[in-house]
mmCIF file of C-alpha atoms in Angstrom:
data_model
loop_
_atom_site.group_PDB
_atom_site.id
_atom_site.type_symbol
_atom_site.label_atom_id
_atom_site.label_comp_id
_atom_site.label_asym_id
_atom_site.label_seq_id
_atom_site.Cartn_x
_atom_site.Cartn_y
_atom_site.Cartn_z
ATOM 1 C CA UNK J 1 -68.604 120.693 62.267
ATOM 2 C CA UNK J 2 -65.900 121.666 65.004
ATOM 3 C CA UNK J 3 -63.579 122.005 62.217
ATOM 4 C CA UNK J 4 -65.910 124.655 60.305
ATOM 5 C CA UNK J 5 -66.644 126.251 63.754
ATOM 6 C CA UNK J 6 -62.877 127.135 63.762
ATOM 7 C CA UNK J 7 -62.665 128.318 60.255
ATOM 8 C CA UNK J 8 -65.905 130.587 61.129
ATOM 9 C CA UNK J 9 -65.700 131.592 64.449
ATOM 10 C CA UNK J 10 -67.990 134.162 64.326
ATOM 11 C CA UNK J 11 -70.887 132.584 62.243
ATOM 12 C CA UNK J 12 -73.625 130.076 63.282
ATOM 13 C CA UNK J 13 -72.884 126.799 61.609
ATOM 14 C CA UNK J 14 -75.981 124.735 60.377
ATOM 15 C CA UNK J 15 -75.501 121.049 59.412
ATOM 16 C CA UNK J 16 -78.185 120.201 56.574
ATOM 17 C CA UNK J 17 -78.736 116.369 56.837
ATOM 18 C CA UNK J 18 -79.121 114.290 53.894
ATOM 19 C CA UNK J 19 -79.004 110.291 53.226
ATOM 20 C CA UNK J 20 -75.265 110.259 52.218
ATOM 21 C CA UNK J 21 -74.025 107.172 54.634
ATOM 22 C CA UNK J 22 -74.838 104.645 51.812
ATOM 23 C CA UNK J 23 -72.939 102.925 48.970
ATOM 24 C CA UNK J 24 -71.418 105.953 46.682
ATOM 25 C CA UNK J 25 -73.908 105.403 43.523
ATOM 26 C CA UNK J 26 -76.772 105.674 45.665
ATOM 27 C CA UNK J 27 -75.301 108.335 47.766
ATOM 28 C CA UNK J 28 -74.798 110.471 44.569
ATOM 29 C CA UNK J 29 -78.156 109.808 43.530
ATOM 30 C CA UNK J 30 -79.714 110.991 46.876
ATOM 31 C CA UNK J 31 -77.241 113.926 46.621
ATOM 32 C CA UNK J 32 -79.063 115.029 43.253
ATOM 33 C CA UNK J 33 -82.560 114.624 44.998
ATOM 34 C CA UNK J 34 -82.228 116.998 47.539
ATOM 35 C CA UNK J 35 -80.754 120.024 45.902
ATOM 36 C CA UNK J 36 -84.325 121.034 44.761
ATOM 37 C CA UNK J 37 -85.345 120.806 48.117
ATOM 38 C CA UNK J 38 -82.603 123.210 49.733
ATOM 39 C CA UNK J 39 -82.650 125.619 46.742
ATOM 40 C CA UNK J 40 -86.186 126.092 47.539
ATOM 41 C CA UNK J 41 -85.591 126.741 51.259
ATOM 42 C CA UNK J 42 -83.057 129.347 50.549
ATOM 43 C CA UNK J 43 -85.348 130.745 47.721
ATOM 44 C CA UNK J 44 -87.961 131.328 50.539
ATOM 45 C CA UNK J 45 -85.434 133.311 52.629
ATOM 46 C CA UNK J 46 -85.195 137.293 52.913
ATOM 47 C CA UNK J 47 -82.909 138.926 50.851
ATOM 48 C CA UNK J 48 -81.119 140.041 54.011
ATOM 49 C CA UNK J 49 -80.778 136.497 54.981
ATOM 50 C CA UNK J 50 -79.250 135.067 51.764
ATOM 51 C CA UNK J 51 -76.863 138.066 51.520
ATOM 52 C CA UNK J 52 -75.488 136.676 54.921
ATOM 53 C CA UNK J 53 -75.545 132.974 54.031
ATOM 54 C CA UNK J 54 -72.302 131.258 52.976
ATOM 55 C CA UNK J 55 -72.797 127.676 51.606
ATOM 56 C CA UNK J 56 -70.258 125.387 52.188
ATOM 57 C CA UNK J 57 -69.897 121.411 50.829
ATOM 58 C CA UNK J 58 -67.497 118.949 50.810
ATOM 59 C CA UNK J 59 -67.393 116.160 48.570
ATOM 60 C CA UNK J 60 -71.051 115.068 47.696
ATOM 61 C CA UNK J 61 -71.701 117.996 49.733
ATOM 62 C CA UNK J 62 -70.018 120.242 47.339
ATOM 63 C CA UNK J 63 -71.802 118.620 44.564
ATOM 64 C CA UNK J 64 -75.040 119.755 46.421
ATOM 65 C CA UNK J 65 -73.878 123.219 47.116
ATOM 66 C CA UNK J 66 -72.760 123.784 43.259
ATOM 67 C CA UNK J 67 -76.257 122.441 42.233
ATOM 68 C CA UNK J 68 -78.182 124.852 44.725
ATOM 69 C CA UNK J 69 -75.944 127.785 43.679
ATOM 70 C CA UNK J 70 -76.829 127.217 40.166
ATOM 71 C CA UNK J 71 -80.507 126.894 40.799
ATOM 72 C CA UNK J 72 -80.453 130.404 42.860
ATOM 73 C CA UNK J 73 -78.847 131.897 39.932
ATOM 74 C CA UNK J 74 -81.001 130.772 37.457
ATOM 75 C CA UNK J 75 -83.853 132.506 39.297
ATOM 76 C CA UNK J 76 -82.123 135.605 39.753
ATOM 77 C CA UNK J 77 -80.880 134.957 43.462
ATOM 78 C CA UNK J 78 -77.598 134.896 45.203
ATOM 79 C CA UNK J 79 -76.110 133.765 48.355
ATOM 80 C CA UNK J 80 -73.154 135.650 49.892
ATOM 81 C CA UNK J 81 -70.507 132.979 49.004
ATOM 82 C CA UNK J 82 -70.292 129.072 48.229
ATOM 83 C CA UNK J 83 -67.326 127.285 49.316
ATOM 84 C CA UNK J 84 -66.554 123.682 47.406
ATOM 85 C CA UNK J 85 -64.177 121.406 48.843
ATOM 86 C CA UNK J 86 -63.166 118.560 46.686
ATOM 87 C CA UNK J 87 -66.716 118.653 45.030
ATOM 88 C CA UNK J 88 -67.626 115.389 43.884
ATOM 89 C CA UNK J 89 -69.114 116.153 40.344
ATOM 90 C CA UNK J 90 -68.175 116.271 36.876
ATOM 91 C CA UNK J 91 -65.639 119.158 36.047
ATOM 92 C CA UNK J 92 -67.952 119.666 32.758
ATOM 93 C CA UNK J 93 -71.265 119.580 34.969
ATOM 94 C CA UNK J 94 -73.903 122.103 33.769
ATOM 95 C CA UNK J 95 -74.156 123.449 37.207
ATOM 96 C CA UNK J 96 -70.496 123.996 37.508
ATOM 97 C CA UNK J 97 -70.387 125.999 34.277
ATOM 98 C CA UNK J 98 -73.494 128.300 35.775
ATOM 99 C CA UNK J 99 -72.964 128.393 39.208
ATOM 100 C CA UNK J 100 -71.133 131.454 39.490
ATOM 101 C CA UNK J 101 -74.428 133.336 39.098
ATOM 102 C CA UNK J 102 -75.686 132.413 42.326
ATOM 103 C CA UNK J 103 -73.163 133.601 44.490
ATOM 104 C CA UNK J 104 -72.531 137.240 45.552
ATOM 105 C CA UNK J 105 -68.661 136.595 46.082
ATOM 106 C CA UNK J 106 -66.463 134.526 43.821
ATOM 107 C CA UNK J 107 -67.152 130.921 44.529
ATOM 108 C CA UNK J 108 -64.216 129.470 46.337
ATOM 109 C CA UNK J 109 -63.323 126.258 45.052
ATOM 110 C CA UNK J 110 -60.808 124.156 46.982
ATOM 111 C CA UNK J 111 -59.278 121.382 44.846
ATOM 112 C CA UNK J 112 -56.869 118.758 45.212
ATOM 113 C CA UNK J 113 -55.307 116.861 42.286
ATOM 114 C CA UNK J 114 -53.846 114.031 44.525
ATOM 115 C CA UNK J 115 -57.061 113.304 45.897
ATOM 116 C CA UNK J 116 -57.047 109.470 45.412
ATOM 117 C CA UNK J 117 -60.739 109.043 46.107
ATOM 118 C CA UNK J 118 -61.838 111.856 43.641
ATOM 119 C CA UNK J 119 -59.048 111.035 41.303
ATOM 120 C CA UNK J 120 -59.623 107.431 40.589
ATOM 121 C CA UNK J 121 -62.324 105.969 42.669
ATOM 122 C CA UNK J 122 -64.817 108.530 42.159
ATOM 123 C CA UNK J 123 -64.751 108.082 38.167
ATOM 124 C CA UNK J 124 -64.829 104.139 38.440
ATOM 125 C CA UNK J 125 -67.446 103.758 41.106
ATOM 126 C CA UNK J 126 -69.270 106.917 41.015
ATOM 127 C CA UNK J 127 -70.839 106.046 37.345
ATOM 128 C CA UNK J 128 -69.969 109.313 35.617
ATOM 129 C CA UNK J 129 -66.407 108.482 34.069
ATOM 130 C CA UNK J 130 -65.496 111.977 34.343
ATOM 131 C CA UNK J 131 -62.791 113.902 35.880
ATOM 132 C CA UNK J 132 -64.175 115.367 39.018
ATOM 133 C CA UNK J 133 -64.172 118.882 39.583
ATOM 134 C CA UNK J 134 -62.809 119.057 43.225
ATOM 135 C CA UNK J 135 -59.531 117.147 42.068
ATOM 136 C CA UNK J 136 -59.629 118.675 38.393
ATOM 137 C CA UNK J 137 -60.681 122.383 38.394
ATOM 138 C CA UNK J 138 -62.491 123.710 35.457
ATOM 139 C CA UNK J 139 -60.998 122.856 32.185
ATOM 140 C CA UNK J 140 -61.137 126.657 31.371
ATOM 141 C CA UNK J 141 -61.592 129.917 33.524
ATOM 142 C CA UNK J 142 -65.145 129.641 35.348
ATOM 143 C CA UNK J 143 -67.235 132.669 35.663
ATOM 144 C CA UNK J 144 -67.184 134.016 39.221
ATOM 145 C CA UNK J 145 -65.249 131.362 40.635
ATOM 146 C CA UNK J 146 -61.532 131.397 42.542
ATOM 147 C CA UNK J 147 -59.802 127.877 42.541
ATOM 148 C CA UNK J 148 -57.136 127.060 44.995
ATOM 149 C CA UNK J 149 -55.001 123.672 45.589
ATOM 150 C CA UNK J 150 -54.386 121.837 48.735
ATOM 151 C CA UNK J 151 -50.524 121.683 48.833
ATOM 152 C CA UNK J 152 -49.228 118.292 49.121
ATOM 153 C CA UNK J 153 -47.258 119.705 52.410
ATOM 154 C CA UNK J 154 -50.455 120.429 54.193
ATOM 155 C CA UNK J 155 -51.820 116.840 53.724
ATOM 156 C CA UNK J 156 -48.902 115.919 55.649
ATOM 157 C CA UNK J 157 -49.567 118.460 58.397
ATOM 158 C CA UNK J 158 -52.968 117.972 59.478
ATOM 159 C CA UNK J 159 -53.659 115.611 62.652
ATOM 160 C CA UNK J 160 -55.965 112.762 61.447
ATOM 161 C CA UNK J 161 -56.699 109.368 62.973
ATOM 162 C CA UNK J 162 -53.408 107.680 64.000
ATOM 163 C CA UNK J 163 -54.688 104.520 61.734
ATOM 164 C CA UNK J 164 -54.097 106.906 58.940
ATOM 165 C CA UNK J 165 -51.297 108.976 60.251
ATOM 166 C CA UNK J 166 -48.821 106.076 60.954
ATOM 167 C CA UNK J 167 -48.655 104.758 57.415
ATOM 168 C CA UNK J 168 -47.793 107.118 54.768
ATOM 169 C CA UNK J 169 -49.473 105.192 52.089
ATOM 170 C CA UNK J 170 -52.728 105.284 54.307
ATOM 171 C CA UNK J 171 -52.693 109.082 54.446
ATOM 172 C CA UNK J 172 -52.285 109.391 50.809
ATOM 173 C CA UNK J 173 -55.211 107.521 50.459
ATOM 174 C CA UNK J 174 -57.390 109.186 53.114
ATOM 175 C CA UNK J 175 -56.554 112.673 51.482
ATOM 176 C CA UNK J 176 -60.072 113.102 50.467
ATOM 177 C CA UNK J 177 -60.851 113.269 54.272
ATOM 178 C CA UNK J 178 -62.856 117.012 54.923
ATOM 179 C CA UNK J 179 -59.996 117.748 57.498
ATOM 180 C CA UNK J 180 -57.527 118.306 54.711
ATOM 181 C CA UNK J 181 -59.790 120.744 52.931
ATOM 182 C CA UNK J 182 -60.819 122.712 55.753
ATOM 183 C CA UNK J 183 -57.134 123.306 56.933
ATOM 184 C CA UNK J 184 -56.642 124.851 53.477
ATOM 185 C CA UNK J 185 -59.955 126.803 53.602
ATOM 186 C CA UNK J 186 -58.795 128.065 57.172
ATOM 187 C CA UNK J 187 -55.501 129.211 55.732
ATOM 188 C CA UNK J 188 -57.397 131.142 52.756
ATOM 189 C CA UNK J 189 -59.677 132.886 55.381
ATOM 190 C CA UNK J 190 -56.892 133.921 57.319
ATOM 191 C CA UNK J 191 -54.999 135.359 54.383
ATOM 192 C CA UNK J 192 -52.105 133.051 54.401
ATOM 193 C CA UNK J 193 -50.644 132.158 51.007
ATOM 194 C CA UNK J 194 -51.058 128.483 50.076
ATOM 195 C CA UNK J 195 -47.865 126.702 48.503
ATOM 196 C CA UNK J 196 -47.853 127.281 44.795
ATOM 197 C CA UNK J 197 -49.044 123.847 43.378
ATOM 198 C CA UNK J 198 -49.990 123.444 39.600
ATOM 199 C CA UNK J 199 -52.888 121.694 38.560
ATOM 200 C CA UNK J 200 -53.582 120.468 35.159
ATOM 201 C CA UNK J 201 -56.912 119.834 34.534
ATOM 202 C CA UNK J 202 -57.610 116.727 32.865
ATOM 203 C CA UNK J 203 -60.059 115.730 29.929
ATOM 204 C CA UNK J 204 -59.887 111.851 30.360
ATOM 205 C CA UNK J 205 -59.006 110.335 33.666
ATOM 206 C CA UNK J 206 -55.124 110.444 33.738
ATOM 207 C CA UNK J 207 -52.349 108.318 35.512
ATOM 208 C CA UNK J 208 -49.369 110.567 35.553
ATOM 209 C CA UNK J 209 -46.574 108.418 33.931
ATOM 210 C CA UNK J 210 -43.068 109.077 32.569
ATOM 211 C CA UNK J 211 -43.257 108.789 28.339
ATOM 212 C CA UNK J 212 -41.126 108.719 25.561
ATOM 213 C CA UNK J 213 -40.575 111.998 24.032
ATOM 214 C CA UNK J 214 -38.548 111.469 21.032
ATOM 215 C CA UNK J 215 -41.003 113.535 18.742
ATOM 216 C CA UNK J 216 -41.498 110.701 16.332
ATOM 217 C CA UNK J 217 -45.302 110.271 16.660
ATOM 218 C CA UNK J 218 -46.042 113.648 18.399
ATOM 219 C CA UNK J 219 -46.061 117.064 17.089
ATOM 220 C CA UNK J 220 -45.571 119.942 19.782
ATOM 221 C CA UNK J 221 -48.752 122.316 19.285
ATOM 222 C CA UNK J 222 -47.655 124.834 22.274
ATOM 223 C CA UNK J 223 -44.434 124.886 24.428
ATOM 224 C CA UNK J 224 -43.476 127.147 27.480
ATOM 225 C CA UNK J 225 -40.858 126.640 30.060
ATOM 226 C CA UNK J 226 -40.239 123.021 29.548
ATOM 227 C CA UNK J 227 -44.225 122.169 29.486
ATOM 228 C CA UNK J 228 -45.423 120.781 26.175
ATOM 229 C CA UNK J 229 -48.959 120.281 24.631
ATOM 230 C CA UNK J 230 -48.532 117.633 21.990
ATOM 231 C CA UNK J 231 -50.973 116.026 19.355
ATOM 232 C CA UNK J 232 -50.620 112.294 18.164
ATOM 233 C CA UNK J 233 -50.153 112.094 14.329
ATOM 234 C CA UNK J 234 -51.983 108.920 14.190
ATOM 235 C CA UNK J 235 -54.870 109.039 16.488
ATOM 236 C CA UNK J 236 -55.050 112.913 16.659
ATOM 237 C CA UNK J 237 -55.433 113.012 20.747
ATOM 238 C CA UNK J 238 -53.403 115.613 22.575
ATOM 239 C CA UNK J 239 -51.355 115.108 25.714
ATOM 240 C CA UNK J 240 -49.623 117.495 28.323
ATOM 241 C CA UNK J 241 -46.161 116.778 29.443
ATOM 242 C CA UNK J 242 -44.284 118.452 32.492
ATOM 243 C CA UNK J 243 -40.431 119.463 32.180
ATOM 244 C CA UNK J 244 -39.805 116.079 33.625
ATOM 245 C CA UNK J 245 -41.473 114.078 30.648
ATOM 246 C CA UNK J 246 -44.238 112.969 32.889
ATOM 247 C CA UNK J 247 -47.671 113.005 31.306
ATOM 248 C CA UNK J 248 -49.908 115.091 33.392
ATOM 249 C CA UNK J 249 -53.235 115.044 31.077
ATOM 250 C CA UNK J 250 -54.511 113.648 28.047
ATOM 251 C CA UNK J 251 -57.724 113.892 25.655
ATOM 252 C CA UNK J 252 -58.985 116.488 23.056
ATOM 253 C CA UNK J 253 -56.919 118.623 21.414
ATOM 254 C CA UNK J 254 -59.379 121.464 21.929
ATOM 255 C CA UNK J 255 -59.953 120.969 25.724
ATOM 256 C CA UNK J 256 -56.184 120.468 26.539
ATOM 257 C CA UNK J 257 -55.386 123.774 24.754
ATOM 258 C CA UNK J 258 -57.697 125.287 27.244
ATOM 259 C CA UNK J 259 -56.104 123.486 30.346
ATOM 260 C CA UNK J 260 -52.644 124.082 28.853
ATOM 261 C CA UNK J 261 -53.243 128.203 28.726
ATOM 262 C CA UNK J 262 -55.190 128.079 31.795
ATOM 263 C CA UNK J 263 -52.364 126.751 33.948
ATOM 264 C CA UNK J 264 -49.176 126.601 32.076
ATOM 265 C CA UNK J 265 -49.222 130.325 31.158
ATOM 266 C CA UNK J 266 -50.966 131.832 33.937
#
């Protein structure tokens, strides 16, 4: 709450409680049970109130905010803006696809492709076996949505509890903490330029790893500035390699074409 007040000094910040302090699968279930309630509360507001309302959600709170915004859009209603910070829901979720209709200003999605919790733990323990939007972004461009990446340097700069700060590996694991996302949000609000970070949306969960690239089993579909989109001639699946021959994504050819064009040719 204090961090949000610093980001929005002129605003009245209201926290909407829900049962999120439980094990992850149950917290996910609880998150998906409150969006109808919150959407109904906002729908009951006057149009003027909604025009001044900004929804902000981190992690599963971002999941709730995305679903609420989508439900409002389906009713022809809009809030002023929705801000998602490390949103914990699948990158292809139907509410991610449609949420842009429920926000007057473009939805501000702050993602972190190095967020260990979202990139690996979310998929393994969340029960959804999908790349999380908060670490992935959209596989293609989303309607009425702007995506920003939390710079790696910012993760190292943000003050955190000493237990996490003193050990680099701990800090990397803790990078799902809201403080890192709020720090990026504050820079965006203040008009500061975030350092350029390339986010390659995944199709399947990917461990970035150096690969063999001798062109024996792979054909190049597209190539630009050292980046390659390749298809395996045996299995038919695709992968994206960066200029250092690190596999950054793998999955279907159709989806990785969208990912490649969105991020490498931007």
